[in-house]
PDB file of C-alpha atoms in Angstrom:
ATOM      1  CA  UNK A   1      10.462  -1.218  16.199  1.00  0.00           C
ATOM      2  CA  UNK A   2       8.427  -2.612  13.551  1.00  0.00           C
ATOM      3  CA  UNK A   3      10.379  -2.693  10.191  1.00  0.00           C
ATOM      4  CA  UNK A   4      10.499  -3.931   7.137  1.00  0.00           C
ATOM      5  CA  UNK A   5      13.586  -3.944   4.299  1.00  0.00           C
ATOM      6  CA  UNK A   6      13.200  -5.032   0.812  1.00  0.00           C
ATOM      7  CA  UNK A   7      16.809  -6.234  -1.360  1.00  0.00           C
ATOM      8  CA  UNK A   8      17.727  -5.703  -4.151  1.00  0.00           C
ATOM      9  CA  UNK A   9      16.433  -2.114  -4.359  1.00  0.00           C
ATOM     10  CA  UNK A  10      16.070  -2.708  -8.180  1.00  0.00           C
ATOM     11  CA  UNK A  11      16.367  -5.930 -10.071  1.00  0.00           C
ATOM     12  CA  UNK A  12      16.957  -5.916 -14.143  1.00  0.00           C
ATOM     13  CA  UNK A  13      16.359  -9.538 -15.886  1.00  0.00           C
ATOM     14  CA  UNK A  14      16.359 -10.801 -18.952  1.00  0.00           C
ATOM     15  CA  UNK A  15      13.060 -12.359 -20.254  1.00  0.00           C
ATOM     16  CA  UNK A  16      12.990 -15.806 -19.010  1.00  0.00           C
ATOM     17  CA  UNK A  17      15.431 -15.298 -15.924  1.00  0.00           C
ATOM     18  CA  UNK A  18      14.321 -16.673 -13.055  1.00  0.00           C
ATOM     19  CA  UNK A  19      15.294 -14.451  -9.930  1.00  0.00           C
ATOM     20  CA  UNK A  20      14.183 -14.203  -5.881  1.00  0.00           C
ATOM     21  CA  UNK A  21      13.070 -11.008  -4.403  1.00  0.00           C
ATOM     22  CA  UNK A  22      13.848 -10.553  -0.438  1.00  0.00           C
ATOM     23  CA  UNK A  23      11.460  -9.138   2.268  1.00  0.00           C
ATOM     24  CA  UNK A  24      12.930  -8.949   5.752  1.00  0.00           C
ATOM     25  CA  UNK A  25      10.719  -8.077   8.537  1.00  0.00           C
ATOM     26  CA  UNK A  26      11.292  -7.051  12.480  1.00  0.00           C
ATOM     27  CA  UNK A  27       7.985  -7.176  14.205  1.00  0.00           C
ATOM     28  CA  UNK A  28       6.142  -7.953  17.582  1.00  0.00           C
ATOM     29  CA  UNK A  29       4.335 -11.104  16.227  1.00  0.00           C
ATOM     30  CA  UNK A  30       3.251 -10.857  12.607  1.00  0.00           C
ATOM     31  CA  UNK A  31       0.044 -11.368  11.602  1.00  0.00           C
ATOM     32  CA  UNK A  32       0.176 -11.430   8.423  1.00  0.00           C
ATOM     33  CA  UNK A  33       2.658 -10.690   5.019  1.00  0.00           C
ATOM     34  CA  UNK A  34       1.427  -9.204   1.965  1.00  0.00           C
ATOM     35  CA  UNK A  35       2.844  -8.880  -1.683  1.00  0.00           C
ATOM     36  CA  UNK A  36       1.412  -5.960  -4.029  1.00  0.00           C
ATOM     37  CA  UNK A  37       2.527  -5.483  -7.387  1.00  0.00           C
ATOM     38  CA  UNK A  38       2.933  -1.652  -8.574  1.00  0.00           C
ATOM     39  CA  UNK A  39       2.498  -0.178 -11.778  1.00  0.00           C
ATOM     40  CA  UNK A  40       3.742   3.227 -12.263  1.00  0.00           C
ATOM     41  CA  UNK A  41       0.815   5.881 -11.851  1.00  0.00           C
ATOM     42  CA  UNK A  42      -1.254   3.355  -9.850  1.00  0.00           C
ATOM     43  CA  UNK A  43      -2.236   2.204  -6.789  1.00  0.00           C
ATOM     44  CA  UNK A  44      -0.436  -1.092  -5.544  1.00  0.00           C
ATOM     45  CA  UNK A  45      -2.429  -4.311  -6.576  1.00  0.00           C
ATOM     46  CA  UNK A  46      -3.141  -7.170  -4.075  1.00  0.00           C
ATOM     47  CA  UNK A  47      -0.663 -10.210  -4.992  1.00  0.00           C
ATOM     48  CA  UNK A  48      -0.655 -12.574  -1.614  1.00  0.00           C
ATOM     49  CA  UNK A  49      -1.129 -12.978   2.333  1.00  0.00           C
ATOM     50  CA  UNK A  50       1.148 -15.188   4.281  1.00  0.00           C
ATOM     51  CA  UNK A  51       0.018 -16.092   7.897  1.00  0.00           C
ATOM     52  CA  UNK A  52       2.579 -18.236   8.586  1.00  0.00           C
ATOM     53  CA  UNK A  53       6.433 -19.753   8.382  1.00  0.00           C
ATOM     54  CA  UNK A  54       6.614 -22.595   5.686  1.00  0.00           C
ATOM     55  CA  UNK A  55       3.436 -21.404   3.309  1.00  0.00           C
ATOM     56  CA  UNK A  56       3.752 -20.851   0.041  1.00  0.00           C
ATOM     57  CA  UNK A  57       1.298 -18.967  -2.142  1.00  0.00           C
ATOM     58  CA  UNK A  58       1.524 -19.214  -6.458  1.00  0.00           C
ATOM     59  CA  UNK A  59       0.260 -17.251  -8.874  1.00  0.00           C
ATOM     60  CA  UNK A  60       1.564 -17.488 -12.621  1.00  0.00           C
ATOM     61  CA  UNK A  61       4.810 -17.121 -12.628  1.00  0.00           C
ATOM     62  CA  UNK A  62       4.983 -15.559  -9.270  1.00  0.00           C
ATOM     63  CA  UNK A  63       5.366 -17.796  -5.867  1.00  0.00           C
ATOM     64  CA  UNK A  64       5.569 -16.094  -2.767  1.00  0.00           C
ATOM     65  CA  UNK A  65       7.223 -17.940   0.458  1.00  0.00           C
ATOM     66  CA  UNK A  66       7.398 -17.221   4.300  1.00  0.00           C
ATOM     67  CA  UNK A  67       9.958 -18.002   7.082  1.00  0.00           C
ATOM     68  CA  UNK A  68      10.199 -17.233  10.351  1.00  0.00           C
ATOM     69  CA  UNK A  69      12.531 -13.692   9.614  1.00  0.00           C
ATOM     70  CA  UNK A  70      11.990 -12.898   5.945  1.00  0.00           C
ATOM     71  CA  UNK A  71       9.850 -13.858   2.955  1.00  0.00           C
ATOM     72  CA  UNK A  72      10.732 -14.119  -0.706  1.00  0.00           C
ATOM     73  CA  UNK A  73       9.073 -13.701  -3.897  1.00  0.00           C
ATOM     74  CA  UNK A  74      10.492 -15.996  -6.513  1.00  0.00           C
ATOM     75  CA  UNK A  75       9.761 -14.977 -10.123  1.00  0.00           C
ATOM     76  CA  UNK A  76       9.828 -18.057 -12.568  1.00  0.00           C
ATOM     77  CA  UNK A  77      10.946 -17.221 -16.469  1.00  0.00           C
ATOM     78  CA  UNK A  78       9.400 -13.666 -15.883  1.00  0.00           C
ATOM     79  CA  UNK A  79       8.115 -11.638 -18.955  1.00  0.00           C
ATOM     80  CA  UNK A  80       7.787  -8.395 -19.550  1.00  0.00           C
ATOM     81  CA  UNK A  81       5.091  -7.460 -18.725  1.00  0.00           C
ATOM     82  CA  UNK A  82       6.056  -8.407 -14.867  1.00  0.00           C
ATOM     83  CA  UNK A  83       8.055  -5.430 -14.854  1.00  0.00           C
ATOM     84  CA  UNK A  84       6.751  -3.527 -12.006  1.00  0.00           C
ATOM     85  CA  UNK A  85       7.405  -2.226  -8.674  1.00  0.00           C
ATOM     86  CA  UNK A  86       6.669  -4.978  -5.626  1.00  0.00           C
ATOM     87  CA  UNK A  87       5.894  -3.644  -2.389  1.00  0.00           C
ATOM     88  CA  UNK A  88       6.005  -6.196   0.882  1.00  0.00           C
ATOM     89  CA  UNK A  89       4.118  -5.162   4.095  1.00  0.00           C
ATOM     90  CA  UNK A  90       3.555  -7.082   7.419  1.00  0.00           C
ATOM     91  CA  UNK A  91       0.842  -7.053   9.879  1.00  0.00           C
ATOM     92  CA  UNK A  92       2.299  -6.870  13.183  1.00  0.00           C
ATOM     93  CA  UNK A  93       0.565  -8.460  16.124  1.00  0.00           C
ATOM     94  CA  UNK A  94       0.241  -6.208  17.811  1.00  0.00           C
ATOM     95  CA  UNK A  95      -2.127  -4.017  15.879  1.00  0.00           C
ATOM     96  CA  UNK A  96      -4.833  -5.931  13.710  1.00  0.00           C
ATOM     97  CA  UNK A  97      -5.242  -2.120  11.970  1.00  0.00           C
ATOM     98  CA  UNK A  98      -1.692  -1.578  11.530  1.00  0.00           C
ATOM     99  CA  UNK A  99       0.386  -2.419   7.826  1.00  0.00           C
ATOM    100  CA  UNK A 100       3.683  -1.300   7.232  1.00  0.00           C
ATOM    101  CA  UNK A 101       5.436  -1.351   4.018  1.00  0.00           C
ATOM    102  CA  UNK A 102       8.605  -2.065   2.933  1.00  0.00           C
ATOM    103  CA  UNK A 103      10.368   0.585   0.415  1.00  0.00           C
ATOM    104  CA  UNK A 104      10.010  -1.891  -2.435  1.00  0.00           C
ATOM    105  CA  UNK A 105      11.809  -3.507  -5.364  1.00  0.00           C
ATOM    106  CA  UNK A 106      11.935  -2.161  -8.793  1.00  0.00           C
ATOM    107  CA  UNK A 107      11.859  -4.895 -11.482  1.00  0.00           C
ATOM    108  CA  UNK A 108      12.525  -4.406 -15.164  1.00  0.00           C
ATOM    109  CA  UNK A 109      12.199  -7.562 -17.326  1.00  0.00           C
ATOM    110  CA  UNK A 110      13.940  -7.006 -20.629  1.00  0.00           C
ATOM    111  CA  UNK A 111      13.018  -8.639 -24.080  1.00  0.00           C
TER     112      UNK A 111
ATOM    113  CA  UNK B   1     -17.431  -0.422 -11.667  1.00  0.00           C
ATOM    114  CA  UNK B   2     -16.844  -0.973  -8.136  1.00  0.00           C
ATOM    115  CA  UNK B   3     -13.822   0.022  -6.477  1.00  0.00           C
ATOM    116  CA  UNK B   4     -12.181   2.633  -5.220  1.00  0.00           C
ATOM    117  CA  UNK B   5     -12.325   5.872  -7.055  1.00  0.00           C
ATOM    118  CA  UNK B   6     -10.108   8.782  -6.002  1.00  0.00           C
ATOM    119  CA  UNK B   7     -10.544  12.701  -6.866  1.00  0.00           C
ATOM    120  CA  UNK B   8      -9.103  14.774  -8.239  1.00  0.00           C
ATOM    121  CA  UNK B   9      -6.377  12.612  -9.890  1.00  0.00           C
ATOM    122  CA  UNK B  10      -3.671  15.917  -9.871  1.00  0.00           C
ATOM    123  CA  UNK B  11      -4.109  18.965  -7.755  1.00  0.00           C
ATOM    124  CA  UNK B  12      -1.725  21.505  -7.264  1.00  0.00           C
ATOM    125  CA  UNK B  13      -1.950  24.337  -4.784  1.00  0.00           C
ATOM    126  CA  UNK B  14      -0.762  26.979  -2.504  1.00  0.00           C
ATOM    127  CA  UNK B  15       1.149  26.861   1.040  1.00  0.00           C
ATOM    128  CA  UNK B  16      -1.335  27.730   3.575  1.00  0.00           C
ATOM    129  CA  UNK B  17      -4.371  26.793   1.209  1.00  0.00           C
ATOM    130  CA  UNK B  18      -6.977  24.291   2.333  1.00  0.00           C
ATOM    131  CA  UNK B  19      -7.351  21.159  -0.006  1.00  0.00           C
ATOM    132  CA  UNK B  20      -9.586  18.024   0.116  1.00  0.00           C
ATOM    133  CA  UNK B  21      -8.526  14.571  -1.168  1.00  0.00           C
ATOM    134  CA  UNK B  22     -12.265  12.427  -2.106  1.00  0.00           C
ATOM    135  CA  UNK B  23     -12.302   9.371  -1.437  1.00  0.00           C
ATOM    136  CA  UNK B  24     -15.024   6.549  -2.474  1.00  0.00           C
ATOM    137  CA  UNK B  25     -15.940   3.306  -2.259  1.00  0.00           C
ATOM    138  CA  UNK B  26     -18.454   0.611  -3.476  1.00  0.00           C
ATOM    139  CA  UNK B  27     -17.860  -2.023  -2.121  1.00  0.00           C
ATOM    140  CA  UNK B  28     -19.171  -1.098   1.873  1.00  0.00           C
ATOM    141  CA  UNK B  29     -15.704  -2.158   3.361  1.00  0.00           C
ATOM    142  CA  UNK B  30     -15.272  -1.662   6.975  1.00  0.00           C
ATOM    143  CA  UNK B  31     -12.035  -0.528   7.058  1.00  0.00           C
ATOM    144  CA  UNK B  32     -10.627   2.318   4.955  1.00  0.00           C
ATOM    145  CA  UNK B  33      -7.309   3.877   5.407  1.00  0.00           C
ATOM    146  CA  UNK B  34      -5.134   7.060   3.764  1.00  0.00           C
ATOM    147  CA  UNK B  35      -1.402   6.676   2.735  1.00  0.00           C
ATOM    148  CA  UNK B  36       1.334   8.707   1.325  1.00  0.00           C
ATOM    149  CA  UNK B  37       4.021   7.563  -0.959  1.00  0.00           C
ATOM    150  CA  UNK B  38       7.033   9.472  -0.678  1.00  0.00           C
ATOM    151  CA  UNK B  39      10.552   8.445  -2.738  1.00  0.00           C
ATOM    152  CA  UNK B  40      12.668   7.277   0.279  1.00  0.00           C
ATOM    153  CA  UNK B  41       9.947   6.530   2.534  1.00  0.00           C
ATOM    154  CA  UNK B  42       7.399   4.358   1.012  1.00  0.00           C
ATOM    155  CA  UNK B  43       3.851   4.114   2.086  1.00  0.00           C
ATOM    156  CA  UNK B  44       3.039   5.679   5.233  1.00  0.00           C
ATOM    157  CA  UNK B  45      -0.328   5.670   6.623  1.00  0.00           C
ATOM    158  CA  UNK B  46      -2.215   9.215   7.498  1.00  0.00           C
ATOM    159  CA  UNK B  47      -5.511   7.811   9.184  1.00  0.00           C
ATOM    160  CA  UNK B  48      -7.433   5.260   8.895  1.00  0.00           C
ATOM    161  CA  UNK B  49     -11.351   4.018   9.930  1.00  0.00           C
ATOM    162  CA  UNK B  50     -12.946   0.845  10.995  1.00  0.00           C
ATOM    163  CA  UNK B  51     -16.157   2.034  10.487  1.00  0.00           C
ATOM    164  CA  UNK B  52     -17.964   5.218  10.053  1.00  0.00           C
ATOM    165  CA  UNK B  53     -17.645   7.695  12.762  1.00  0.00           C
ATOM    166  CA  UNK B  54     -14.647   5.880  13.824  1.00  0.00           C
ATOM    167  CA  UNK B  55     -11.105   7.444  12.715  1.00  0.00           C
ATOM    168  CA  UNK B  56      -7.807   7.353  14.228  1.00  0.00           C
ATOM    169  CA  UNK B  57      -4.709   8.791  13.585  1.00  0.00           C
ATOM    170  CA  UNK B  58      -1.608   6.774  11.693  1.00  0.00           C
ATOM    171  CA  UNK B  59       1.832   7.430  11.506  1.00  0.00           C
ATOM    172  CA  UNK B  60       1.976  11.062  10.104  1.00  0.00           C
ATOM    173  CA  UNK B  61      -1.175  12.208  10.731  1.00  0.00           C
ATOM    174  CA  UNK B  62       0.130  16.214  11.856  1.00  0.00           C
ATOM    175  CA  UNK B  63      -1.706  19.008   9.578  1.00  0.00           C
ATOM    176  CA  UNK B  64      -4.409  16.138   8.188  1.00  0.00           C
ATOM    177  CA  UNK B  65      -8.113  15.354   9.267  1.00  0.00           C
ATOM    178  CA  UNK B  66     -10.455  12.648   8.175  1.00  0.00           C
ATOM    179  CA  UNK B  67     -13.908  12.519   8.426  1.00  0.00           C
ATOM    180  CA  UNK B  68     -16.541   9.389   7.986  1.00  0.00           C
ATOM    181  CA  UNK B  69     -20.164   9.941   7.808  1.00  0.00           C
ATOM    182  CA  UNK B  70     -20.678   7.461   5.506  1.00  0.00           C
ATOM    183  CA  UNK B  71     -18.991   4.318   5.065  1.00  0.00           C
ATOM    184  CA  UNK B  72     -18.124   4.479   1.496  1.00  0.00           C
ATOM    185  CA  UNK B  73     -16.595   8.008   1.566  1.00  0.00           C
ATOM    186  CA  UNK B  74     -13.336   9.259   3.557  1.00  0.00           C
ATOM    187  CA  UNK B  75     -12.680  12.165   2.730  1.00  0.00           C
ATOM    188  CA  UNK B  76      -8.891  13.892   3.495  1.00  0.00           C
ATOM    189  CA  UNK B  77      -8.535  17.295   4.246  1.00  0.00           C
ATOM    190  CA  UNK B  78      -4.963  19.408   4.541  1.00  0.00           C
ATOM    191  CA  UNK B  79      -5.897  22.289   6.358  1.00  0.00           C
ATOM    192  CA  UNK B  80      -3.080  24.187   5.995  1.00  0.00           C
ATOM    193  CA  UNK B  81      -0.878  22.878   3.123  1.00  0.00           C
ATOM    194  CA  UNK B  82       2.129  22.407   3.223  1.00  0.00           C
ATOM    195  CA  UNK B  83       5.880  21.575   0.710  1.00  0.00           C
ATOM    196  CA  UNK B  84       6.046  18.779   3.020  1.00  0.00           C
ATOM    197  CA  UNK B  85       2.624  17.353   2.043  1.00  0.00           C
ATOM    198  CA  UNK B  86       3.605  17.240  -1.739  1.00  0.00           C
ATOM    199  CA  UNK B  87       3.280  13.899  -2.018  1.00  0.00           C
ATOM    200  CA  UNK B  88       1.080  11.062  -3.456  1.00  0.00           C
ATOM    201  CA  UNK B  89      -1.717  10.082  -2.066  1.00  0.00           C
ATOM    202  CA  UNK B  90      -3.404   6.865  -1.808  1.00  0.00           C
ATOM    203  CA  UNK B  91      -6.971   5.767  -0.188  1.00  0.00           C
ATOM    204  CA  UNK B  92      -7.159   2.122   0.492  1.00  0.00           C
ATOM    205  CA  UNK B  93      -9.834  -0.396   1.610  1.00  0.00           C
ATOM    206  CA  UNK B  94     -10.441  -3.984   3.411  1.00  0.00           C
ATOM    207  CA  UNK B  95     -13.188  -5.839   4.450  1.00  0.00           C
ATOM    208  CA  UNK B  96     -11.917  -7.339   7.583  1.00  0.00           C
ATOM    209  CA  UNK B  97      -8.727  -7.074  10.026  1.00  0.00           C
ATOM    210  CA  UNK B  98      -7.602 -10.775   8.635  1.00  0.00           C
ATOM    211  CA  UNK B  99      -6.856  -8.941   5.211  1.00  0.00           C
ATOM    212  CA  UNK B 100      -7.042 -12.429   3.127  1.00  0.00           C
ATOM    213  CA  UNK B 101      -7.358 -10.264   0.100  1.00  0.00           C
ATOM    214  CA  UNK B 102      -5.264  -7.333   1.219  1.00  0.00           C
ATOM    215  CA  UNK B 103      -5.980  -4.081   0.925  1.00  0.00           C
ATOM    216  CA  UNK B 104      -7.951  -2.521  -2.069  1.00  0.00           C
ATOM    217  CA  UNK B 105      -6.182   0.338  -3.184  1.00  0.00           C
ATOM    218  CA  UNK B 106      -7.240   3.637  -5.331  1.00  0.00           C
ATOM    219  CA  UNK B 107      -5.573   4.905  -8.215  1.00  0.00           C
ATOM    220  CA  UNK B 108      -3.932   8.084  -6.109  1.00  0.00           C
ATOM    221  CA  UNK B 109      -3.874  11.493  -5.969  1.00  0.00           C
ATOM    222  CA  UNK B 110      -0.674  13.415  -7.100  1.00  0.00           C
ATOM    223  CA  UNK B 111      -0.531  16.591  -4.977  1.00  0.00           C
ATOM    224  CA  UNK B 112       2.217  19.353  -5.529  1.00  0.00           C
ATOM    225  CA  UNK B 113       2.150  22.406  -3.243  1.00  0.00           C
ATOM    226  CA  UNK B 114       3.426  25.456  -4.576  1.00  0.00           C
TER     227      UNK B 114
END
């Protein structure tokens, strides 16, 4: 069964304290892995798409990496405005029109 | 502004009533999706559409129907609302199946069934 898990469930960081969020997936092939940011009361906002192991993408303080079984979202020197829930999602190779979302990691960055 | 607009933003309805959630996008994206988001379950796919007049069921489609007569509109109807359908509903769109830019989501509709 296709599945996406994320850890930790919640993370509190001091401003400037770098860390990583994990996304582990079990799918029948992988067409793409996606990271989204979701602020309270809003819809998810697209961050990155990764297609193959070894690929990396960066945006400001965020860097996403991909291996064959997991992805990491590295947050370097976070600021309070980085506080949000970060969602990981995968598109299995068996179904181009299906995307499976993980439960998310709630990140709080304390000033 | 261009984007995805969902309406209403909040809705309270009674058990057994029919309710329709609206979704409108301005990009002419081919693909549109309805998800529900619940604590402990994350985002789950209800229905999706690859083009006007083409729709298909997702993981949790029971009790819901959709239509897509025009590319830009994708309404979701709860035929007879139940308390288990209390949730936050998100509409999303994408321009292709490679998802280079992922999905674009609306702001959501918070539905409460009493």
